Amino acid sequence: MEKTIDEKVQGTTLAVAARKENKRNLFIESYGCAMNFADSEIVASILANEGFNTTQVLEDADLVLVNTCSIRDKAEQTIRKRLTEYNKVKKSRPHLKVGVLGCMAERLKDKLLDEEKIVDMVVGPDAYKDLPNLIKEVDSGRDAVNVILSKDETYGDIAPVRLNTNGVTAFVSITRGCDNMCTFCVVPFTRGRERSRDPQSVLAEINELWKKGFKEITLLGQNVDSYLWYGGGLKKNFENASPMQKATAINFSKLLEMVALAQPKMRIRFSTSNPQDMTLDVIKTMAKYKNICNHIHLPVQSGSNRILKEMNRLHTIEEYFELIDNIRELLPDCAISQDIISGFPTETEEDHAATLKALEYVKYDFGYMYAYSERPGTLAGRKMEDDVPEPTKKRRLSEIIALQREHCQFRTEKHVGKIQEVLIEGTSKKSENEWMGRNSQSTVVVFPKEHYKIGDFVNVKIHDCTSATLKGTALDYSENN
Ligand code: SAM
């Protein structure tokens, strides 16, 4: 699930093994990016110590928490619709309390309490440790809000619960917040300034996951390449760090190496990279360690230098192509995926053509493409008119998607005929008799189950494909097994 926003998992409820002593039921539902899903695991862990078991049945809930996304207007509308569903349940369960967590909570703050009468509690992404107090407040009949953003909260000391996963792949957060200030993006306002998590707590979490049988982790952050640990605190304050702190600071390529060495049989992925922060060292580290997967999610957003500038992406398209060329040279088998926004304010047909040209240059393995959605409070929202008509945005988006589809097919076909290591994640959605897993490039592979099981690393001979799925036959366990 490298996707920044994975449509298939939106609204997934988290279920955790019940504790006998816990008497209340928590229904926790997540929307948005992988970081939100990882955060819900932290929240469930905090509330397991506060007397809550998780339930997947809304009608059994005593507390409903919805972890929200603000990245586009549509994401917020989805949540508002969902709140009306909770409201129906509240009619028959008057003691039911409803809390909104995450980016929408942070963006709207106590306005949410006025706008959505059903909401009892509003909790921003840095305030989850305060949940026990906030729940006491709502239990005593008062509304509760904590949307304070933190300089150092990374939840490094909380072991997230993972029990409703496939037991094979897990997310590990390494940074929170973002300092990039892309003009279209709400993240710096909802998730605060960027800070990195103590590498020792990252390693401890990964070692624990390995002991529990997990075989693949994805290091998570809005901008992982910007990771910088110098003893704690905001990245922007690094310049004030002591000479000792500066000399011993750990950047992303170093962290990646530490993780790869700590668990040499575990697959390592990371998401998301930002072109302006990705260094050659990261690519070299990927090339050096076999267990770091050959996939980079590298959002480009636009192929036009003028639009990149308006977006405050701090690179040109030529610099982006140079990075792509370096990746191709050092990691010839590496998959590259993208995020693109169509119809950013002032985008012309010429700018759009430049985006199509960028797609042709890279021929991405896959991508996530969106029509621009103006977000209140962002620089573009305040300073630029949303002037590309909706039908034009949609038409450009569909041209981008159609071209990307051709490239998906082109890249997927390149795997046919090869023998590739696949980590089995579960049963194929299409057939009970087939396993589903991924190769190093993150392409889905399906093959007959035979005697293999979930969590096995298997060498699979690829003999066929659709545009996004490879089909094969297992030859044997891989040496990693
Ligand atoms: N940090 C990454 C970066 O910008 O390189 C991506 C993180 S963002 C949470 C995920 C994607 O959502 C972005 O890459 C962008 O394509 C899309 N996105 C963000 N703001 C948007 C907006 N206002 N309208 C449409 N798409 C947007």
Tab-separated table of C-alpha atoms in Angstrom, residues 39-334:
chain	number	residue	atom	x	y	z
A	39	ASP	CA	-2.009	7.079	13.630
A	40	SER	CA	-5.232	5.121	14.250
A	41	GLU	CA	-3.064	2.223	15.418
A	42	ILE	CA	-1.453	4.572	17.941
A	43	VAL	CA	-4.875	5.804	19.107
A	44	ALA	CA	-6.180	2.246	19.542
A	45	SER	CA	-3.068	1.427	21.554
A	46	ILE	CA	-3.601	4.445	23.865
A	47	LEU	CA	-7.286	3.606	24.389
A	48	ALA	CA	-6.674	-0.097	25.051
A	49	ASN	CA	-5.136	1.137	28.330
A	50	GLU	CA	-8.228	3.241	29.021
A	51	GLY	CA	-10.778	0.425	29.105
A	52	PHE	CA	-11.675	0.250	25.398
A	53	ASN	CA	-11.866	-2.815	23.169
A	54	THR	CA	-12.337	-2.249	19.437
A	55	THR	CA	-15.484	-3.246	17.583
A	56	GLN	CA	-16.239	-3.332	13.875
A	57	VAL	CA	-19.974	-3.006	14.513
A	58	LEU	CA	-21.007	0.631	14.672
A	59	GLU	CA	-24.225	-0.230	16.534
A	60	ASP	CA	-22.170	-1.755	19.413
A	61	ALA	CA	-19.971	1.304	19.895
A	62	ASP	CA	-19.741	3.461	23.012
A	63	LEU	CA	-17.185	5.732	21.367
A	64	VAL	CA	-16.809	6.427	17.632
A	65	LEU	CA	-13.582	7.999	16.423
A	66	VAL	CA	-13.121	8.980	12.802
A	67	ASN	CA	-9.610	9.773	11.640
A	68	THR	CA	-10.052	12.334	8.894
A	69	CYS	CA	-8.388	13.738	5.790
A	70	SER	CA	-8.491	17.317	4.436
A	71	ILE	CA	-6.301	16.965	1.375
A	72	ARG	CA	-9.167	17.607	-1.065
A	73	ASP	CA	-12.685	18.923	-0.550
A	74	LYS	CA	-14.120	15.516	-1.559
A	75	ALA	CA	-12.306	13.861	1.364
A	76	GLU	CA	-14.030	16.224	3.817
A	77	GLN	CA	-17.446	15.734	2.192
A	78	THR	CA	-17.078	11.953	2.613
A	79	ILE	CA	-16.495	12.422	6.340
A	80	ARG	CA	-19.475	14.786	6.714
A	81	LYS	CA	-21.717	12.134	5.124
A	82	ARG	CA	-20.304	9.539	7.476
A	83	LEU	CA	-21.132	11.738	10.485
A	84	THR	CA	-24.827	11.604	9.510
A	85	GLU	CA	-24.623	7.786	9.677
A	86	TYR	CA	-23.210	7.990	13.212
A	87	ASN	CA	-26.017	10.377	14.069
A	88	LYS	CA	-28.611	7.745	13.176
A	89	VAL	CA	-26.959	5.280	15.579
A	90	LYS	CA	-26.726	7.936	18.299
A	91	LYS	CA	-30.528	8.183	18.279
A	92	SER	CA	-30.798	4.619	19.635
A	93	ARG	CA	-27.595	4.862	21.734
A	94	PRO	CA	-27.780	8.302	23.373
A	95	HIS	CA	-24.650	7.626	25.475
A	96	LEU	CA	-22.585	7.178	22.266
A	97	LYS	CA	-19.826	9.796	21.954
A	98	VAL	CA	-18.323	10.848	18.637
A	99	GLY	CA	-14.808	12.217	18.162
A	100	VAL	CA	-13.217	13.633	15.021
A	101	LEU	CA	-9.453	13.072	14.794
A	102	GLY	CA	-6.767	14.072	12.318
A	103	CYS	CA	-6.461	16.713	9.625
A	104	MET	CA	-10.091	17.847	9.412
A	105	ALA	CA	-10.121	18.280	13.213
A	106	GLU	CA	-7.001	20.409	12.981
A	107	ARG	CA	-8.260	22.469	10.031
A	108	LEU	CA	-11.711	23.277	11.412
A	109	LYS	CA	-11.006	23.120	15.163
A	110	ASP	CA	-14.009	23.994	17.374
A	111	LYS	CA	-15.928	25.189	14.292
A	112	LEU	CA	-16.612	21.490	13.775
A	113	LEU	CA	-18.575	21.381	17.050
A	114	ASP	CA	-20.858	24.143	15.741
A	115	GLU	CA	-21.155	22.813	12.212
A	116	GLU	CA	-21.705	19.160	13.126
A	117	LYS	CA	-23.860	18.978	16.225
A	118	ILE	CA	-23.201	15.262	16.554
A	119	VAL	CA	-19.484	15.789	17.296
A	120	ASP	CA	-18.478	15.710	20.990
A	121	MET	CA	-14.719	15.776	20.663
A	122	VAL	CA	-12.193	17.292	18.230
A	123	VAL	CA	-8.609	16.059	18.432
A	124	GLY	CA	-5.710	17.139	16.211
A	125	PRO	CA	-2.908	14.789	15.054
A	126	ASP	CA	-0.476	15.840	17.802
A	127	ALA	CA	-2.932	15.519	20.709
A	128	TYR	CA	-3.695	11.791	20.859
A	129	LYS	CA	-1.908	11.328	24.182
A	130	ASP	CA	-4.472	13.721	25.641
A	131	LEU	CA	-7.363	11.426	24.602
A	132	PRO	CA	-7.810	9.893	28.094
A	133	ASN	CA	-8.435	13.402	29.530
A	134	LEU	CA	-10.622	14.472	26.628
A	135	ILE	CA	-12.765	11.336	27.001
A	136	LYS	CA	-13.251	12.137	30.716
A	137	GLU	CA	-14.467	15.589	29.660
A	138	VAL	CA	-17.033	14.233	27.199
A	139	ASP	CA	-18.101	11.548	29.695
A	140	SER	CA	-19.029	14.323	32.073
A	141	GLY	CA	-21.160	15.972	29.401
A	142	ARG	CA	-18.828	18.645	28.107
A	143	ASP	CA	-17.424	19.006	24.588
A	144	ALA	CA	-13.670	18.576	24.358
A	145	VAL	CA	-11.129	20.029	21.947
A	146	ASN	CA	-7.362	19.693	21.696
A	147	VAL	CA	-5.824	20.805	18.434
A	148	ILE	CA	-2.476	22.008	19.742
A	149	LEU	CA	0.312	21.201	17.322
A	150	SER	CA	3.557	20.080	18.883
A	151	LYS	CA	7.239	20.784	18.279
A	152	ASP	CA	8.389	17.349	19.314
A	153	GLU	CA	5.526	14.824	19.458
A	154	THR	CA	6.425	11.754	17.354
A	155	TYR	CA	4.624	9.049	19.420
A	156	GLY	CA	7.970	7.230	19.421
A	157	ASP	CA	7.188	5.808	22.866
A	158	ILE	CA	3.867	4.228	21.892
A	159	ALA	CA	3.786	0.740	20.423
A	160	PRO	CA	1.013	0.778	17.815
A	161	VAL	CA	-1.403	-2.178	17.710
A	162	ARG	CA	-1.394	-4.128	14.442
A	163	LEU	CA	-3.759	-6.982	14.962
A	164	ASN	CA	-6.154	-6.525	12.059
A	165	THR	CA	-3.400	-6.415	9.443
A	166	ASN	CA	-2.236	-9.298	7.284
A	167	GLY	CA	0.557	-9.890	9.857
A	168	VAL	CA	3.152	-9.517	7.103
A	169	THR	CA	3.407	-5.823	6.160
A	170	ALA	CA	3.328	-2.804	8.473
A	171	PHE	CA	3.842	0.952	8.428
A	172	VAL	CA	6.413	2.618	10.674
A	173	SER	CA	6.215	6.414	11.012
A	174	ILE	CA	9.565	8.217	10.936
A	175	THR	CA	8.599	11.865	10.501
A	176	ARG	CA	5.549	13.985	11.289
A	177	GLY	CA	4.449	17.249	9.710
A	178	CYS	CA	5.913	18.962	6.658
A	179	ASP	CA	7.930	22.131	6.072
A	180	ASN	CA	7.732	22.264	2.296
A	181	MET	CA	4.825	24.688	1.999
A	182	CYS	CA	3.667	23.588	-1.443
A	183	THR	CA	1.082	26.257	-2.233
A	184	PHE	CA	-1.734	23.728	-2.932
A	185	CYS	CA	-1.232	21.642	0.187
A	186	VAL	CA	-3.012	21.762	3.530
A	187	VAL	CA	-0.630	19.341	5.305
A	188	PRO	CA	1.699	21.929	6.934
A	189	PHE	CA	-1.410	23.532	8.492
A	190	THR	CA	-3.047	20.302	9.671
A	191	ARG	CA	-0.009	18.275	10.680
A	192	GLY	CA	2.323	21.049	11.758
A	193	ARG	CA	6.016	21.597	11.262
A	194	GLU	CA	8.312	18.765	10.428
A	195	ARG	CA	10.006	16.694	13.135
A	196	SER	CA	11.758	13.351	13.048
A	197	ARG	CA	11.482	10.361	15.300
A	198	ASP	CA	14.361	8.957	17.369
A	199	PRO	CA	16.088	6.297	15.196
A	200	GLN	CA	16.451	4.008	18.221
A	201	SER	CA	12.670	3.920	18.678
A	202	VAL	CA	12.263	3.266	14.925
A	203	LEU	CA	14.697	0.345	15.160
A	204	ALA	CA	13.043	-0.998	18.321
A	205	GLU	CA	9.645	-0.972	16.604
A	206	ILE	CA	11.019	-2.743	13.538
A	207	ASN	CA	12.826	-5.387	15.607
A	208	GLU	CA	9.591	-6.016	17.521
A	209	LEU	CA	7.651	-6.356	14.244
A	210	TRP	CA	10.199	-8.892	13.007
A	211	LYS	CA	9.792	-10.916	16.212
A	212	LYS	CA	6.029	-10.934	15.635
A	213	GLY	CA	6.524	-12.369	12.149
A	214	PHE	CA	6.220	-9.237	9.993
A	215	LYS	CA	8.317	-9.419	6.807
A	216	GLU	CA	8.017	-5.988	5.257
A	217	ILE	CA	7.863	-2.458	6.620
A	218	THR	CA	7.198	0.885	4.971
A	219	LEU	CA	8.909	3.894	6.548
A	220	LEU	CA	6.325	6.649	6.506
A	221	GLY	CA	6.360	10.407	6.379
A	222	GLN	CA	4.956	13.255	4.291
A	223	ASN	CA	8.503	13.754	3.070
A	224	VAL	CA	10.757	10.913	4.252
A	225	ASP	CA	13.885	12.201	2.489
A	226	SER	CA	13.834	15.180	4.769
A	227	TYR	CA	14.285	12.963	7.879
A	228	LEU	CA	16.834	14.486	10.269
A	229	TRP	CA	17.424	13.352	13.839
A	230	TYR	CA	19.664	15.542	15.949
A	231	GLY	CA	18.302	14.709	19.363
A	232	GLY	CA	14.709	15.882	18.898
A	233	GLY	CA	12.931	19.102	17.913
A	234	LEU	CA	11.788	20.743	14.737
A	235	LYS	CA	13.812	20.322	11.566
A	236	LYS	CA	13.732	24.092	10.998
A	237	ASN	CA	15.626	24.577	14.288
A	238	PHE	CA	18.534	22.351	13.202
A	239	GLU	CA	20.633	25.424	12.447
A	240	ASN	CA	20.581	26.251	16.168
A	241	ALA	CA	21.771	22.748	17.177
A	242	SER	CA	25.113	22.343	18.981
A	243	PRO	CA	28.237	21.358	16.981
A	244	MET	CA	28.025	17.903	18.605
A	245	GLN	CA	24.380	17.496	17.595
A	246	LYS	CA	25.206	18.556	14.047
A	247	ALA	CA	28.150	16.165	13.798
A	248	THR	CA	26.138	13.177	15.006
A	249	ALA	CA	22.872	13.954	13.180
A	250	ILE	CA	21.238	11.112	11.255
A	251	ASN	CA	19.710	11.784	7.848
A	252	PHE	CA	17.380	9.593	5.799
A	253	SER	CA	20.033	7.621	3.888
A	254	LYS	CA	21.750	6.790	7.194
A	255	LEU	CA	18.457	5.758	8.804
A	256	LEU	CA	17.643	3.606	5.778
A	257	GLU	CA	21.007	1.882	6.108
A	258	MET	CA	20.528	1.324	9.862
A	259	VAL	CA	17.120	-0.246	9.227
A	260	ALA	CA	18.376	-2.407	6.340
A	261	LEU	CA	21.243	-3.704	8.487
A	262	ALA	CA	19.101	-4.253	11.591
A	263	GLN	CA	16.787	-6.694	9.785
A	264	PRO	CA	18.557	-7.979	6.660
A	265	LYS	CA	15.766	-10.418	5.823
A	266	MET	CA	13.018	-7.875	6.126
A	267	ARG	CA	11.860	-5.939	3.088
A	268	ILE	CA	12.134	-2.170	3.489
A	269	ARG	CA	10.000	0.371	1.625
A	270	PHE	CA	9.481	4.089	2.168
A	271	SER	CA	6.943	6.738	1.188
A	272	THR	CA	6.662	9.585	0.230
A	273	SER	CA	9.742	11.099	-1.391
A	274	ASN	CA	9.947	14.706	-2.414
A	275	PRO	CA	12.195	15.376	-5.448
A	276	GLN	CA	13.745	18.455	-3.875
A	277	ASP	CA	14.913	16.501	-0.828
A	278	MET	CA	15.876	13.139	-2.332
A	279	THR	CA	19.660	12.754	-2.406
A	280	LEU	CA	21.977	10.527	-4.434
A	281	ASP	CA	23.002	8.938	-1.126
A	282	VAL	CA	19.496	7.520	-0.732
A	283	ILE	CA	19.637	5.973	-4.202
A	284	LYS	CA	23.122	4.580	-3.494
A	285	THR	CA	21.924	3.093	-0.193
A	286	MET	CA	19.029	1.449	-2.038
A	287	ALA	CA	21.507	-0.026	-4.521
A	288	LYS	CA	23.747	-1.291	-1.696
A	289	TYR	CA	21.156	-3.268	0.288
A	290	LYS	CA	19.181	-6.050	-1.333
A	291	ASN	CA	16.399	-5.842	1.233
A	292	ILE	CA	15.488	-2.245	0.303
A	293	CYS	CA	12.773	-2.578	-2.324
A	294	ASN	CA	13.157	-1.205	-5.833
A	295	HIS	CA	10.381	1.330	-5.793
A	296	ILE	CA	10.358	5.120	-5.367
A	297	HIS	CA	7.164	7.138	-5.126
A	298	LEU	CA	8.288	10.496	-6.482
A	299	PRO	CA	5.420	12.988	-6.934
A	300	VAL	CA	6.008	15.404	-9.819
A	301	GLN	CA	2.676	17.319	-9.635
A	302	SER	CA	3.287	19.105	-12.971
A	303	GLY	CA	5.674	19.009	-15.927
A	304	SER	CA	5.627	22.781	-16.405
A	305	ASN	CA	8.375	24.855	-14.781
A	306	ARG	CA	6.032	27.822	-14.462
A	307	ILE	CA	3.442	25.745	-12.582
A	308	LEU	CA	6.106	24.028	-10.457
A	309	LYS	CA	7.208	27.505	-9.386
A	310	GLU	CA	3.624	28.580	-8.617
A	311	MET	CA	3.262	25.392	-6.574
A	312	ASN	CA	6.470	26.265	-4.686
A	313	ARG	CA	8.003	22.943	-5.682
A	314	LEU	CA	11.646	23.873	-5.286
A	315	HIS	CA	12.950	22.152	-8.417
A	316	THR	CA	12.643	22.457	-12.186
A	317	ILE	CA	11.430	19.664	-14.433
A	318	GLU	CA	14.988	19.362	-15.805
A	319	GLU	CA	16.292	18.728	-12.260
A	320	TYR	CA	13.523	16.179	-11.764
A	321	PHE	CA	14.541	14.397	-14.994
A	322	GLU	CA	18.166	14.399	-13.806
A	323	LEU	CA	17.041	12.655	-10.627
A	324	ILE	CA	15.106	10.125	-12.719
A	325	ASP	CA	18.206	9.541	-14.889
A	326	ASN	CA	20.297	8.937	-11.770
A	327	ILE	CA	17.735	6.462	-10.442
A	328	ARG	CA	17.667	4.622	-13.788
A	329	GLU	CA	21.478	4.470	-13.846
A	330	LEU	CA	22.032	3.327	-10.258
A	331	LEU	CA	18.876	1.205	-9.923
A	332	PRO	CA	17.957	-0.047	-13.400
A	333	ASP	CA	15.144	-2.233	-12.029
A	334	CYS	CA	13.539	0.456	-9.907
